[in-house]
Short mmCIF file of C-alpha atoms (C1' of nucleotides) in Angstrom, two decimals:
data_model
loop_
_atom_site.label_atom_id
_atom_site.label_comp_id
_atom_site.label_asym_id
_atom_site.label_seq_id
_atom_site.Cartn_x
_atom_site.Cartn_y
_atom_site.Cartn_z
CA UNK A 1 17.56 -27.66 25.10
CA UNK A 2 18.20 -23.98 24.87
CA UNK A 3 14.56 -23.34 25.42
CA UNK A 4 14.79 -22.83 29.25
CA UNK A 5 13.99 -18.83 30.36
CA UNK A 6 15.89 -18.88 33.47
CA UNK A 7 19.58 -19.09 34.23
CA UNK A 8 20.27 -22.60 34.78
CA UNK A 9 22.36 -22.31 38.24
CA UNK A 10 26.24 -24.01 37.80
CA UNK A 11 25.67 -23.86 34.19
CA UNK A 12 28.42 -21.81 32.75
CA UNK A 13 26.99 -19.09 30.67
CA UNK A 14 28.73 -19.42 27.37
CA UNK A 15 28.78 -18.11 23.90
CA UNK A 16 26.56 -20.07 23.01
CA UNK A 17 23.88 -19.59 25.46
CA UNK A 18 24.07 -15.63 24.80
CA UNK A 19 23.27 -17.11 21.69
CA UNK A 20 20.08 -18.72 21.92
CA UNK A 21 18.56 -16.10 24.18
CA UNK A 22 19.49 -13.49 21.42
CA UNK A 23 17.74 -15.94 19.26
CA UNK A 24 14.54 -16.07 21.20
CA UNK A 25 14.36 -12.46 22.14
CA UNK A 26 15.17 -10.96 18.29
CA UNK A 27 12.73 -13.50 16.84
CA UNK A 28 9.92 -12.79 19.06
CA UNK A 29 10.16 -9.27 19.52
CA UNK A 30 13.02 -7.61 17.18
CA UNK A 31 16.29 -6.67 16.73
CA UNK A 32 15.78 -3.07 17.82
CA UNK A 33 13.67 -3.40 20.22
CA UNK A 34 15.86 -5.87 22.83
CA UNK A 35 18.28 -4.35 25.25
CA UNK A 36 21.40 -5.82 26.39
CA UNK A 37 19.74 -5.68 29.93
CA UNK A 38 17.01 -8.19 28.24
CA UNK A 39 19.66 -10.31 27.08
CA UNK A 40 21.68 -10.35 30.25
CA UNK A 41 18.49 -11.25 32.35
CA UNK A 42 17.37 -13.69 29.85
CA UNK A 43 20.87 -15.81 30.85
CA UNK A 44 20.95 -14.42 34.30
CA UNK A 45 23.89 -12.19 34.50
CA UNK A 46 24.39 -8.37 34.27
CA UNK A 47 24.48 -6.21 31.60
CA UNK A 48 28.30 -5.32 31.39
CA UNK A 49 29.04 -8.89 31.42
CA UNK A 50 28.09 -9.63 28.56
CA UNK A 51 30.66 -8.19 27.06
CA UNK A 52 33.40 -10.79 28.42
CA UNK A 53 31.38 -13.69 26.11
CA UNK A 54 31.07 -11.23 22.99
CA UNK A 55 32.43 -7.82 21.51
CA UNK A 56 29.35 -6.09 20.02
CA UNK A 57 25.75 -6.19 19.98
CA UNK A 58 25.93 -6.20 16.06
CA UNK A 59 28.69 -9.05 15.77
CA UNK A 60 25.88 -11.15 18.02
CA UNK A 61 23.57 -10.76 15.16
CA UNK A 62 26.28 -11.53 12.51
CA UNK A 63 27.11 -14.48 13.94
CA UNK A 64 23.18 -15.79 14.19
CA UNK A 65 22.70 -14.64 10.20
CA UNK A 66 26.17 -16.32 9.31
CA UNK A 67 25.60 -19.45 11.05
CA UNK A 68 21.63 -19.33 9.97
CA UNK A 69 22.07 -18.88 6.61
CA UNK A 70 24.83 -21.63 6.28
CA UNK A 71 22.85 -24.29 7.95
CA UNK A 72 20.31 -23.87 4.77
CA UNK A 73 23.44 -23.44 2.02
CA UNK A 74 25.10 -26.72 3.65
CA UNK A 75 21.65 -28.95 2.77
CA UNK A 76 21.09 -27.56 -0.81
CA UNK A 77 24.08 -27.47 -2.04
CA UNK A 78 24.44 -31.68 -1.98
CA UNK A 79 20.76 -31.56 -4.24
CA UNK A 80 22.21 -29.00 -6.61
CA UNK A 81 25.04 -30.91 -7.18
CA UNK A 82 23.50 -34.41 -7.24
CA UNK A 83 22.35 -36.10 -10.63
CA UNK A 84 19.06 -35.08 -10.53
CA UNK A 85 16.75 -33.65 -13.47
CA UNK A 86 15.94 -30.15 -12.65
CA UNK A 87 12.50 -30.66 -11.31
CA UNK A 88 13.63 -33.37 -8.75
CA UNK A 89 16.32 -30.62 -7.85
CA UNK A 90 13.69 -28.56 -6.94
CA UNK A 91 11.55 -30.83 -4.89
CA UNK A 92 14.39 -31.68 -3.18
CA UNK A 93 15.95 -28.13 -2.59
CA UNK A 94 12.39 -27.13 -0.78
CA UNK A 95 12.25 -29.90 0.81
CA UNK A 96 15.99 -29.66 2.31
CA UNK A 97 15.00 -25.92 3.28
CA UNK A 98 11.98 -26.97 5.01
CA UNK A 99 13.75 -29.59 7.23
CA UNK A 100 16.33 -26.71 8.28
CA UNK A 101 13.65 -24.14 8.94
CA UNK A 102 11.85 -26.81 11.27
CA UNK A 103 14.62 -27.24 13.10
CA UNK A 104 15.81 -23.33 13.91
CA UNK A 105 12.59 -21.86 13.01
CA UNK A 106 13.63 -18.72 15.43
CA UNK A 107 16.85 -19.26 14.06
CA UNK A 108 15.38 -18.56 10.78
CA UNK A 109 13.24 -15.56 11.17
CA UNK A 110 16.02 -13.43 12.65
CA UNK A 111 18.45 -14.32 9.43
CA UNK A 112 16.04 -13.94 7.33
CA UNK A 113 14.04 -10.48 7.83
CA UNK A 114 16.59 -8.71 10.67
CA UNK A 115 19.72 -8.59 9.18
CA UNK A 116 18.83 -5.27 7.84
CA UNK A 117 19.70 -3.86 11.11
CA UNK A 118 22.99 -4.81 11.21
CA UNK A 119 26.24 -2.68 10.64
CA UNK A 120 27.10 -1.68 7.24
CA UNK A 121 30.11 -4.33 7.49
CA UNK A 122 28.28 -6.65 8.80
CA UNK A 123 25.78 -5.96 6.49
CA UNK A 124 27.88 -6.47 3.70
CA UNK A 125 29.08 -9.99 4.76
CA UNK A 126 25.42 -10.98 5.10
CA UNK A 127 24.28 -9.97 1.97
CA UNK A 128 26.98 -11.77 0.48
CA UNK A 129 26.29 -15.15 1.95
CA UNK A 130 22.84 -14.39 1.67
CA UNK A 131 23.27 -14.09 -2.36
CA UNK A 132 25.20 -17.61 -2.48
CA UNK A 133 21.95 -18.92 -1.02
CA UNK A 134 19.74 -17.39 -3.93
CA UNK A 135 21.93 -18.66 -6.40
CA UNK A 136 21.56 -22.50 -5.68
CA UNK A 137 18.44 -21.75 -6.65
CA UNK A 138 19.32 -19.58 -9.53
CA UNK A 139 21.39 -22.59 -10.66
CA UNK A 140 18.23 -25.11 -10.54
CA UNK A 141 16.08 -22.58 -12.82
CA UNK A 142 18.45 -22.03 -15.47
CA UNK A 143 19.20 -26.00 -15.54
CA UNK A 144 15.77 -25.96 -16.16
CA UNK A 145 15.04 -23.41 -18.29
CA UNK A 146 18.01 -25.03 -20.53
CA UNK A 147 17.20 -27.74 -20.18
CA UNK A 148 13.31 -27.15 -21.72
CA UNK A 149 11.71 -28.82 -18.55
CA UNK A 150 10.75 -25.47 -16.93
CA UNK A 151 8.95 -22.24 -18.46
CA UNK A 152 11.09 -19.49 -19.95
CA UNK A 153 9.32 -16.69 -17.66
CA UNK A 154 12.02 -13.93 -19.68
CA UNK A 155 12.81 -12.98 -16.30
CA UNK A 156 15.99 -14.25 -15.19
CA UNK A 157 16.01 -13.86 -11.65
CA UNK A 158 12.33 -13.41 -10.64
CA UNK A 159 11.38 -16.76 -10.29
CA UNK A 160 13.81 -17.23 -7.81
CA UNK A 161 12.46 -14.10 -5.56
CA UNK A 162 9.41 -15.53 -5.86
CA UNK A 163 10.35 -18.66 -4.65
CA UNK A 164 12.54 -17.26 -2.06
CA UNK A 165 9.45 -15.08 -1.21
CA UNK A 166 7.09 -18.40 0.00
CA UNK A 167 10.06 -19.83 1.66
CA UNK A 168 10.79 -16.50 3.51
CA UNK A 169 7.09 -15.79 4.38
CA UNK A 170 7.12 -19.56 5.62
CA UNK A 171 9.32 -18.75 8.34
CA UNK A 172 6.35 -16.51 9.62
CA UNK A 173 3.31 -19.02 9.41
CA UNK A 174 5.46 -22.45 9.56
CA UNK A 175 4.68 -24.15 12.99
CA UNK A 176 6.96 -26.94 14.46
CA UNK A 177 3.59 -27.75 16.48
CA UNK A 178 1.08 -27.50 13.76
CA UNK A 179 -0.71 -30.15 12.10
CA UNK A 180 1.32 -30.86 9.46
CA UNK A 181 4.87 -31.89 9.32
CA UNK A 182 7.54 -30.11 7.60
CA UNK A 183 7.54 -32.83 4.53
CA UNK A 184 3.80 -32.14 3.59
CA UNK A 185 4.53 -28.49 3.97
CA UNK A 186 6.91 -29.18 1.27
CA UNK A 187 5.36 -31.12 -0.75
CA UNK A 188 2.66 -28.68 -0.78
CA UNK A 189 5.05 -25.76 -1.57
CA UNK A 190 6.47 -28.10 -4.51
CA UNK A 191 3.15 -28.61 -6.20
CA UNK A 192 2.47 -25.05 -5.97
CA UNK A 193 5.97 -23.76 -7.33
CA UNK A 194 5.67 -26.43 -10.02
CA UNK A 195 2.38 -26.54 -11.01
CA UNK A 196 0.95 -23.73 -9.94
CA UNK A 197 -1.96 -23.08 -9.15
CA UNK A 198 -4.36 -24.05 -11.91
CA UNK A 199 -6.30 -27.38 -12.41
CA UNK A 200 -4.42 -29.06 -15.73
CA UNK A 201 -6.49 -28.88 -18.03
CA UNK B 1 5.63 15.18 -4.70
CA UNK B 2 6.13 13.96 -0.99
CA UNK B 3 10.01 13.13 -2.04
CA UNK B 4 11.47 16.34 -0.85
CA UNK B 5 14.06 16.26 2.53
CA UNK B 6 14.39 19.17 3.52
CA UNK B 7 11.37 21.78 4.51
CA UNK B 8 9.67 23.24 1.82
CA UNK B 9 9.83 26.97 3.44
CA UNK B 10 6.77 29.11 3.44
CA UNK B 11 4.88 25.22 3.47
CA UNK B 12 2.98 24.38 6.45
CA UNK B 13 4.00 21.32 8.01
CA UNK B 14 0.91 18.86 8.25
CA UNK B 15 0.20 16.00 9.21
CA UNK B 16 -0.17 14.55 5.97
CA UNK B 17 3.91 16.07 5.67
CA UNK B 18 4.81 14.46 8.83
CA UNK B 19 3.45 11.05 7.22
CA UNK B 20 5.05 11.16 4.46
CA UNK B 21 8.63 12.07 5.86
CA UNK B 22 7.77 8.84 8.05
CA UNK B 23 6.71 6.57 5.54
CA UNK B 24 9.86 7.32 3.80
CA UNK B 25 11.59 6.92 7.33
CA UNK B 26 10.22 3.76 8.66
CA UNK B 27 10.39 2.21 5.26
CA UNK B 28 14.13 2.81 4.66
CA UNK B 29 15.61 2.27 7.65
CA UNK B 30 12.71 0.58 10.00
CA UNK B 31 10.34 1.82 12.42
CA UNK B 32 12.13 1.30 16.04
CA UNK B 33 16.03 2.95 14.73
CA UNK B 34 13.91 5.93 13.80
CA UNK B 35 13.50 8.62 16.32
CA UNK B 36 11.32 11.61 16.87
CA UNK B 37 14.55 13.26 16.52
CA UNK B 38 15.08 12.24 12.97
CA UNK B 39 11.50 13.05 12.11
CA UNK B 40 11.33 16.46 12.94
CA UNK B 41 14.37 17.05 11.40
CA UNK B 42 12.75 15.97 8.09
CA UNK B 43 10.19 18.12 8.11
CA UNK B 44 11.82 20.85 9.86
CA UNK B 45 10.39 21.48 13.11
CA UNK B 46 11.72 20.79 16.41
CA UNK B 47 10.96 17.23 18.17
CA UNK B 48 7.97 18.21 20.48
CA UNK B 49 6.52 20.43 18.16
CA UNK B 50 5.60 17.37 16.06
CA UNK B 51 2.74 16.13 19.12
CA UNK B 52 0.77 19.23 17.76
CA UNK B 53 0.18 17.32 14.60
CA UNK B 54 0.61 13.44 15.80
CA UNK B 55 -0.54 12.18 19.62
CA UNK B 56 2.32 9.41 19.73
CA UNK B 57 4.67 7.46 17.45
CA UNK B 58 2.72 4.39 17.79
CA UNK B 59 -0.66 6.06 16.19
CA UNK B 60 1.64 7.27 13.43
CA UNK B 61 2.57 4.23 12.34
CA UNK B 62 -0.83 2.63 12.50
CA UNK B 63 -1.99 5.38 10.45
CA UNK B 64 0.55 4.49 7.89
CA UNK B 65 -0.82 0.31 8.25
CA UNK B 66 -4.20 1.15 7.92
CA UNK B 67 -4.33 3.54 5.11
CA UNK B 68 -1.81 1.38 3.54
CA UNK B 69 -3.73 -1.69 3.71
CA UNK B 70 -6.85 -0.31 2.86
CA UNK B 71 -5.58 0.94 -0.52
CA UNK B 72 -4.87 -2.57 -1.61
CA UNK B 73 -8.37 -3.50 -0.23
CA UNK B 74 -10.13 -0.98 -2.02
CA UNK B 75 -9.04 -2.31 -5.61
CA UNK B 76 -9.41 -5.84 -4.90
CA UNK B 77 -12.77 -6.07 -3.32
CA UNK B 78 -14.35 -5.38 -6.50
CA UNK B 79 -12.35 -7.49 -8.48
CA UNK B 80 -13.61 -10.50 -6.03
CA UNK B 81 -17.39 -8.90 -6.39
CA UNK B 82 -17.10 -8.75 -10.40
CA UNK B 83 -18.57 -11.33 -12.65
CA UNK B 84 -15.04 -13.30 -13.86
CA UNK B 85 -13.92 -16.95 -13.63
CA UNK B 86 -11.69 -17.57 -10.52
CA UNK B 87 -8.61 -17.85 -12.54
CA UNK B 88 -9.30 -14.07 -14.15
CA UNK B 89 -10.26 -12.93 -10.37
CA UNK B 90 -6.54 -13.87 -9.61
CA UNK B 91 -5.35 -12.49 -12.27
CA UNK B 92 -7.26 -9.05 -11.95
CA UNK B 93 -6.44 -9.39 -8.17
CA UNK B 94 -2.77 -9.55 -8.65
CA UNK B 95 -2.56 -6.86 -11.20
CA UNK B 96 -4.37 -4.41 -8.94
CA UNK B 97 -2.03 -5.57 -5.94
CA UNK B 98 0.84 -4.66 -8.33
CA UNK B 99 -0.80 -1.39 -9.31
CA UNK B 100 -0.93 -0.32 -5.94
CA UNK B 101 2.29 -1.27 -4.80
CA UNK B 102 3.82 0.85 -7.85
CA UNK B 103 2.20 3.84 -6.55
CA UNK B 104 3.21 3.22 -3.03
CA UNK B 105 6.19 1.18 -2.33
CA UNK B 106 7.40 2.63 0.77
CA UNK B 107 4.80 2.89 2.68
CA UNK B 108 3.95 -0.79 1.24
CA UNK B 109 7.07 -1.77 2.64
CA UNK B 110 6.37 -0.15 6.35
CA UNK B 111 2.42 -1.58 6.09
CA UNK B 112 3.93 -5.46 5.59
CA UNK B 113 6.76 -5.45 7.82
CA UNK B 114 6.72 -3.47 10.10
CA UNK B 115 3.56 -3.63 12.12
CA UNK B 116 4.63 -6.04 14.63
CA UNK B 117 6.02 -2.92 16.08
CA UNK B 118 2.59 -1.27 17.29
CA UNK B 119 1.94 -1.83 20.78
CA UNK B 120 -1.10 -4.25 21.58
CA UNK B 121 -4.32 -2.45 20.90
CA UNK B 122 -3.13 -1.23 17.84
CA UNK B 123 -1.64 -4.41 16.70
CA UNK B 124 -4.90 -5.76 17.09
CA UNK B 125 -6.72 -3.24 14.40
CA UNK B 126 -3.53 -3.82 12.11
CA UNK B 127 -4.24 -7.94 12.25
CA UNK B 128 -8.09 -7.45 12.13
CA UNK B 129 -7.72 -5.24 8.43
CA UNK B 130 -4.82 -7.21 7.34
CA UNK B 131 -7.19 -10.45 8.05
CA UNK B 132 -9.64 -8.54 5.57
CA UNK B 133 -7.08 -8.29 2.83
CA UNK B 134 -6.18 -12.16 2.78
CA UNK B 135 -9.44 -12.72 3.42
CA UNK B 136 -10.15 -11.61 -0.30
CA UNK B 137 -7.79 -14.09 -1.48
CA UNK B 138 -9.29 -16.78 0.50
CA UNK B 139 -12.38 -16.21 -1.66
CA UNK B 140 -10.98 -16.75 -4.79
CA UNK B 141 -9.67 -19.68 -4.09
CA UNK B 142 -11.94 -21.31 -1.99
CA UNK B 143 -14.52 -19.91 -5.02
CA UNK B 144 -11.52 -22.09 -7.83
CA UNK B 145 -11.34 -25.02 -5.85
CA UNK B 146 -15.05 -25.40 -5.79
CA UNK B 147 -15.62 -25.03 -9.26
CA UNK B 148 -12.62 -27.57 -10.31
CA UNK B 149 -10.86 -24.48 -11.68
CA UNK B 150 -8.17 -24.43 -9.48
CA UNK B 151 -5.76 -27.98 -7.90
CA UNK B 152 -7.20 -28.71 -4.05
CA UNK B 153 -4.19 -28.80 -2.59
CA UNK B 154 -6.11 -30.10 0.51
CA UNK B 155 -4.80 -27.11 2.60
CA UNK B 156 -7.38 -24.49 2.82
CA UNK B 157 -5.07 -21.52 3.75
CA UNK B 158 -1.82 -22.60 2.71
CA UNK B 159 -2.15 -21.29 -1.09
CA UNK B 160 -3.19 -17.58 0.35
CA UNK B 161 -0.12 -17.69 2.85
CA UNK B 162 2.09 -18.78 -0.50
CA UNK B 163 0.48 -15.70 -2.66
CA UNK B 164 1.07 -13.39 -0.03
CA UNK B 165 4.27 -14.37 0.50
CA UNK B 166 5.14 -13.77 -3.25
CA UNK B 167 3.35 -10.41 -3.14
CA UNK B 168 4.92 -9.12 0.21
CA UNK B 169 8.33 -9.93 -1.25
CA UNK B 170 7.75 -8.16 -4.08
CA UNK B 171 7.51 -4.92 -1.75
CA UNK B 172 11.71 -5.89 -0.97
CA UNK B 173 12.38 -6.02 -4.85
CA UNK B 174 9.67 -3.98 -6.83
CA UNK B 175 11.25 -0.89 -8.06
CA UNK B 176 9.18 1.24 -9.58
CA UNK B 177 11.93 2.72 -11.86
CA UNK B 178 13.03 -0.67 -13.24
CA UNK B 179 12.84 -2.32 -16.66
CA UNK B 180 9.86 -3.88 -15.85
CA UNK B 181 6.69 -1.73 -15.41
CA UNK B 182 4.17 -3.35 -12.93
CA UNK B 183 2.13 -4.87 -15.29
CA UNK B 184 4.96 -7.07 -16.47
CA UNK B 185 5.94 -7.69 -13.30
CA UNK B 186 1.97 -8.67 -12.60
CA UNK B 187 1.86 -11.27 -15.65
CA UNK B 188 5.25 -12.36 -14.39
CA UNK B 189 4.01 -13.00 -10.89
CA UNK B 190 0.49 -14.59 -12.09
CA UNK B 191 1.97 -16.62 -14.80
CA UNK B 192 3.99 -18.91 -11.39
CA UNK B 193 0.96 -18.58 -9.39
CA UNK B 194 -1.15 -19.94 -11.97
CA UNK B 195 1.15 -22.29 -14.15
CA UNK B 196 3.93 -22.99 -12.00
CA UNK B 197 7.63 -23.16 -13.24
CA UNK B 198 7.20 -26.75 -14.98
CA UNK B 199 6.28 -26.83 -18.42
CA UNK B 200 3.06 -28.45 -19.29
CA UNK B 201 3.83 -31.63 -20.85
"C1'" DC C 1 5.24 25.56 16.60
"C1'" DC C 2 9.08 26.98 20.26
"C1'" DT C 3 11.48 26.80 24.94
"C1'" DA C 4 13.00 24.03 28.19
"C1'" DC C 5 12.91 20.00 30.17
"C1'" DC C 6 11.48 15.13 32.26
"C1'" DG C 7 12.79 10.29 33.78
"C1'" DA C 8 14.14 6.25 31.54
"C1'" DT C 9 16.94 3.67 28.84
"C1'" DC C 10 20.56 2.84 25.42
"C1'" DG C 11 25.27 0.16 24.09
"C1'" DG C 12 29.38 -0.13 26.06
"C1'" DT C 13 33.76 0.38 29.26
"C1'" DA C 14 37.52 0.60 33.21
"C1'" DG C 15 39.22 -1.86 36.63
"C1'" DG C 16 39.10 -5.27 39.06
"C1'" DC D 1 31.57 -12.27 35.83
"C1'" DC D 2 30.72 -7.95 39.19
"C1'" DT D 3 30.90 -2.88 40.57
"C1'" DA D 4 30.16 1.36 39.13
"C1'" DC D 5 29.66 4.22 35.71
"C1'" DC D 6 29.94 6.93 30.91
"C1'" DG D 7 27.78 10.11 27.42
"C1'" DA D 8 24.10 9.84 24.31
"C1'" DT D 9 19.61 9.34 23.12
"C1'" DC D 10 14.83 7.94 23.79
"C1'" DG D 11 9.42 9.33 23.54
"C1'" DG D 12 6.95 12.68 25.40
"C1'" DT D 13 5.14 17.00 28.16
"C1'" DA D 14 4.07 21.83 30.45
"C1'" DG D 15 3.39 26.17 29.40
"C1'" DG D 16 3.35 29.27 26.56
#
DNA sequence: CCTACCGATCGGTAGG
DNA sequence: CCTACCGATCGGTAGG
């Protein structure tokens, strides 16, 4: 329940609860654009003390992209390795990233379209982890592609950018709240990554 | 040839100058991290010499939204107007998205990301022509899916979201100096949205 | 387009 | 986790 605006009095404020305010505040409104005074209100303590629960405004924002990005690696790994065919892999890949992005849908945005703004070390290590994530999927398309069961496109990686374009544009229309569940969402991303778009003929 | 950094000498410095240095700006390294500072540099004039061309950093940047968005607007509107099947309208649509975005990648790049930096009232134009452009999308689908041309995926908006997706990600990895020219990349990109990754049977 | 400047805010620190 | 504070930088303005 990290939801709550106010300090929670005789609650400890943790790691952790830095954390989830940063979160909230660099999803909603930016990197950039939040203080460390909007931070230290959000958790109800002052500014300077932040700095006994973490060393840098920048290693904050490593730590969300680190841990965000892994959550997502963790789930699609298992499908990439499992004895699927590659379509299957696929559907079940999307599907596994959906189910992570409903849960830390915040979570999500900031790793996915802020760590620009971080360090040029930190950068680094976030690009890095970033490209393991791409390549799970890289993997699936050339099984594929070997395998005859998808389109040779001639473009090696750009079917994956694509791909990781819907899911990353996702993160900015996909609603916890909204009508449909994270499963049709995915199935629905599926048909349209698989079949496109076009009524077969 | 708005690619020069330093002051062209003897060159007045415009508005149109003071734009481009910002497009190029914003784009790069992101609207907020940017100062005033670092603008007049660019051009080179001092910092409050710049509000005798511009009245405020947030009207620069939704000059750079709207003019951006409109160019993409401007080539598909008649592509949605013309006498073609819905699956030629994407494919005319996406080719003139691409042709745009060659000419203009950076200030592409500030127009679809960074907008959610304007303060309200400008935000609110930015959403209202950005509306316009999906909207365009939205018609040629809606116009496939009643004509059996295209799947009904049974989510009216969901396809457009997917599309746009695609084509605002293409603004992170387009490069206009690549292999592939933008009509490649355009047959590329329509070939998924149309066909999907799986081969027919 | 410059001079000279405004009040506000920034991330972060020393020393408890 | 507070007190008290640092130097730097922010967008913007008055009056030429």
């Amino acid at each position: 329940m990290p939801e709550q605006k106010s300090p929670a009095k005789g609650e400890a404020v943790s790691r952790a609860r830095i954390r989830d305010a940063a979160i909230r505040l660099f999803g909603e409104r930016g990197y950039p654009v939040i203080g460390m005074r909007d931070l230290s209100e959000a958790v109800g303590i002052l500014p300077g003390s932040l700095y006994a629960h973490i060393s840098s405004k920048d290693d904050l924002l490593l730590d969300i992209v680190v841990t965000g990005i892994t959550a997502f690696i963790d789930v699609i790994q298992p499908v990439v390795d499992a004895d699927l065919s590659p379509d299957q892999k696929m559907r079940e890949a999307i599907r596994a990233h959906l189910g992570v992005l409903a849960q830390q849908v915040e979570q999500t945005r900031v790793t996915f379209h802020q760590w620009q703004y971080l360090g040029p070390e930190s950068r680094a290590k976030a690009v890095e982890i970033r490209q393991k994530y791409e390549d799970l999927f890289v993997q699936i398309i050339d099984e594929g592609v070997a395998s005859g069961a998808f389109r040779d496109s001639g473009h090696h990686r750009l079917p994956v950018l694509m791909i990781a374009g819907i899911l990353g544009s996702a993160t900015e229309w996909y609603r916890p709240e909204g009508r449909d569940s994270a499963e049709e969402m995915a199935d629905a991303i599926v048909d349209q990554v698989l079949l496109g778009l076009q009524q077969a003929a």
